[in-house]
Short mmCIF file of C-alpha atoms in Angstrom, two decimals:
data_model
loop_
_atom_site.label_atom_id
_atom_site.label_comp_id
_atom_site.label_asym_id
_atom_site.label_seq_id
_atom_site.Cartn_x
_atom_site.Cartn_y
_atom_site.Cartn_z
CA MET Z 1 113.07 103.11 68.38
CA LYS Z 2 110.08 104.41 70.31
CA ASP Z 3 110.14 104.88 74.09
CA LEU Z 4 106.67 104.12 75.50
CA SER Z 5 107.68 104.40 79.14
CA ILE Z 6 106.99 106.89 81.91
CA PRO Z 7 108.59 107.36 85.34
CA MET Z 8 107.18 105.09 88.06
CA ALA Z 9 106.05 108.08 90.14
CA ARG Z 10 103.95 109.34 87.21
CA MET Z 11 102.51 105.84 86.75
CA HIS Z 12 101.38 105.94 90.37
CA LEU Z 13 99.41 109.12 89.61
CA LEU Z 14 97.90 107.61 86.46
CA ALA Z 15 96.82 104.59 88.50
CA ILE Z 16 94.57 106.66 90.79
CA PRO Z 17 91.58 106.63 88.38
CA PHE Z 18 92.14 102.88 87.95
CA LEU Z 19 91.66 102.54 91.72
CA LEU Z 20 88.16 103.95 91.29
CA VAL Z 21 87.46 101.67 88.33
CA SER Z 22 88.73 98.65 90.29
CA GLY Z 23 86.55 99.72 93.19
CA LEU Z 24 83.52 99.56 90.92
CA LEU Z 25 84.02 95.78 90.88
CA LEU Z 26 82.49 95.84 94.38
CA VAL Z 27 79.11 96.78 92.92
CA PRO Z 28 78.34 93.63 90.87
CA TYR Z 29 79.55 91.49 93.76
CA ALA Z 30 77.32 93.40 96.20
CA LEU Z 31 74.33 93.11 93.87
CA VAL Z 32 74.73 89.33 93.83
CA TRP Z 33 75.88 88.63 97.41
CA GLY Z 34 74.89 91.76 99.36
CA TRP Z 35 76.86 94.56 100.94
CA HIS Z 36 77.21 92.54 104.15
CA SER Z 37 79.44 90.09 102.22
CA VAL Z 38 81.52 93.01 100.90
CA THR Z 39 81.89 94.39 104.44
CA SER Z 40 82.79 90.98 105.82
CA GLY Z 41 85.38 90.44 103.09
CA PHE Z 42 86.77 93.93 103.67
CA ASN Z 43 87.12 93.30 107.42
CA GLN Z 44 88.86 89.94 106.86
CA PHE Z 45 91.17 91.14 104.09
CA PHE Z 46 92.31 94.33 105.80
CA LYS Z 47 92.79 92.78 109.24
CA LEU Z 48 96.47 93.57 109.84
CA ILE Z 49 97.43 89.96 110.61
CA ASN Z 50 96.00 88.93 107.21
CA PHE Z 51 96.71 92.01 105.12
CA ILE Z 52 100.51 92.32 105.49
CA PRO Z 53 101.36 88.68 104.61
CA THR Z 54 98.76 88.61 101.82
CA LEU Z 55 100.09 91.81 100.31
CA LEU Z 56 103.75 90.74 100.53
CA LEU Z 57 103.08 87.28 99.11
CA GLY Z 58 100.83 88.78 96.41
CA ILE Z 59 103.53 91.26 95.36
CA ILE Z 60 106.14 88.49 95.15
CA LEU Z 61 103.75 86.32 93.11
CA HIS Z 62 102.84 89.28 90.89
CA GLU Z 63 106.45 90.00 89.97
CA GLY Z 64 107.27 86.29 89.67
CA LEU Z 65 104.40 85.80 87.23
CA HIS Z 66 105.81 88.56 85.01
CA GLY Z 67 109.12 86.70 84.92
CA LEU Z 68 107.50 83.32 84.26
CA GLY Z 69 105.32 84.75 81.52
CA TRP Z 70 108.21 86.45 79.75
CA LYS Z 71 110.56 83.50 80.23
CA TYR Z 72 108.24 80.91 78.74
CA ALA Z 73 106.37 83.02 76.18
CA ALA Z 74 109.60 84.55 74.81
CA LYS Z 75 111.77 81.48 75.49
CA LEU Z 76 114.20 83.50 77.62
CA ARG Z 77 116.66 82.22 80.23
CA TRP Z 78 116.29 82.68 83.99
CA ASP Z 79 119.41 84.87 83.83
CA ASP Z 80 117.51 87.24 81.54
CA MET Z 81 115.21 88.26 84.43
CA ARG Z 82 115.92 90.75 87.17
CA TYR Z 83 113.75 91.38 90.24
CA GLY Z 84 113.96 94.09 92.83
CA MET Z 85 112.57 97.21 94.41
CA GLN Z 86 112.85 100.73 93.03
CA TRP Z 87 113.15 102.52 96.36
CA LYS Z 88 112.67 106.09 95.10
CA SER Z 89 109.12 105.20 93.99
CA LEU Z 90 108.55 102.26 96.39
CA THR Z 91 107.80 100.05 93.40
CA PRO Z 92 108.67 96.35 93.22
CA TYR Z 93 109.60 95.22 89.73
CA ALA Z 94 110.32 92.32 87.44
CA HIS Z 95 112.44 93.22 84.44
CA SER Z 96 113.41 91.27 81.36
CA LYS Z 97 116.88 92.33 80.26
CA GLU Z 98 116.26 90.88 76.79
CA PRO Z 99 113.97 92.19 74.05
CA MET Z 100 111.10 90.02 72.84
CA ARG Z 101 108.32 90.15 70.30
CA LYS Z 102 105.17 92.04 71.25
CA SER Z 103 102.99 88.98 72.01
CA PRO Z 104 105.29 87.44 74.67
CA TYR Z 105 105.69 90.87 76.27
CA VAL Z 106 101.90 91.27 76.44
CA ILE Z 107 101.46 87.76 77.88
CA GLY Z 108 104.04 88.34 80.62
CA SER Z 109 102.64 91.79 81.35
CA LEU Z 110 99.02 90.66 81.72
CA LEU Z 111 99.62 87.35 83.52
CA PRO Z 112 99.62 88.73 87.12
CA GLY Z 113 96.53 90.90 86.57
CA VAL Z 114 94.62 87.96 85.15
CA LEU Z 115 95.78 85.22 87.56
CA LEU Z 116 95.81 87.27 90.77
CA GLY Z 117 93.10 89.81 89.95
CA ILE Z 118 90.46 88.95 87.38
CA ILE Z 119 90.25 85.18 87.97
CA PRO Z 120 90.01 85.36 91.79
CA TYR Z 121 87.40 88.13 91.48
CA THR Z 122 85.36 86.07 89.01
CA VAL Z 123 85.53 82.94 91.19
CA ALA Z 124 84.48 85.03 94.22
CA LEU Z 125 81.58 86.47 92.25
CA VAL Z 126 80.38 82.93 91.48
CA ILE Z 127 80.85 81.41 94.96
CA GLY Z 128 80.23 84.48 97.16
CA HIS Z 129 83.56 84.68 98.96
CA GLY Z 130 84.15 88.22 100.24
CA TRP Z 131 87.85 87.85 101.09
CA LEU Z 132 88.65 86.36 97.67
CA MET Z 133 86.62 89.10 95.98
CA LEU Z 134 88.68 91.79 97.73
CA PHE Z 135 91.90 89.94 96.90
CA GLY Z 136 90.86 90.02 93.24
CA VAL Z 137 89.97 93.71 93.37
CA VAL Z 138 93.25 94.67 95.08
CA PHE Z 139 95.38 92.64 92.67
CA THR Z 140 93.46 93.90 89.66
CA PHE Z 141 94.34 97.40 90.86
CA THR Z 142 98.00 96.51 91.42
CA ALA Z 143 98.15 95.55 87.74
CA ALA Z 144 97.18 99.09 86.63
CA GLY Z 145 100.67 99.81 85.31
CA ASP Z 146 100.72 96.51 83.45
CA PHE Z 147 97.36 97.21 81.81
CA TRP Z 148 98.60 100.70 80.91
CA SER Z 149 101.80 99.26 79.36
CA VAL Z 150 99.82 96.86 77.20
CA TYR Z 151 97.41 99.64 76.21
CA THR Z 152 100.31 101.75 74.92
CA LEU Z 153 101.20 98.88 72.55
CA ARG Z 154 97.76 98.72 70.91
CA LYS Z 155 98.94 100.32 67.64
CA ILE Z 156 102.31 98.57 67.55
CA PRO Z 157 102.58 95.73 65.01
CA GLN Z 158 102.85 92.16 66.34
CA GLU Z 159 106.24 91.65 64.71
CA ALA Z 160 107.79 94.58 66.60
CA TRP Z 161 110.46 93.93 69.22
CA VAL Z 162 109.73 95.15 72.74
CA GLN Z 163 112.32 95.84 75.43
CA ASP Z 164 111.07 96.18 78.98
CA HIS Z 165 112.28 99.53 80.29
CA PRO Z 166 114.90 99.01 83.03
CA GLU Z 167 113.71 101.90 85.25
CA ASN Z 168 110.35 103.24 84.06
CA ALA Z 169 106.88 101.76 83.68
CA GLY Z 170 106.47 100.58 80.12
CA CYS Z 171 108.81 99.62 77.33
CA ILE Z 172 110.90 100.57 74.35
CA VAL Z 173 109.76 99.38 70.92
CA TYR Z 174 112.06 98.50 68.00
CA GLU Z 175 110.88 97.85 64.45
CA ASP Z 176 113.86 95.54 63.84
CA ASP Z 177 115.59 93.07 66.15
CA PRO Z 178 117.69 95.29 68.47
CA LYS Z 179 120.44 92.63 68.45
CA GLY Z 180 120.81 92.92 64.70
CA PRO Z 181 120.42 90.20 62.06
CA SER Z 182 120.97 86.65 63.27
#
């Protein structure tokens, strides 16, 4: 057994440099569409009447996508998922109570960052939509912990079993099925 998790509060600190990296996504967009489009998108996205509902809905979708990814990629049951808020670190979470192979864990971990972050950003870069570009940047940043979790698994064999950590960011890795032989 190998614990590859860290406390949520520490993950928040590790995410700070990722905020800067995510912010660099503004540069290619600005080079194509101009800084006026970035400013316009920024003003629309962060207008309070837009920002709060977008952020809340985005967080719910983000966590739901984790659950969907893990459920279908690992063939888990709906009862195997738990959703909530860790109040001490102000972190919403999706948690799979069941272990799974590495690949399904990676799929479920990356799904929100790709669907809510990278794809919207890429579409915005092609069509020149400032609000969508900022949505993509923000939700790429919110996936920092997910990208970190997947990065920690880079040297773990594909056949390993991965258990989402119930409290921390990251997971626990088992060489053998933690439930024992079937």
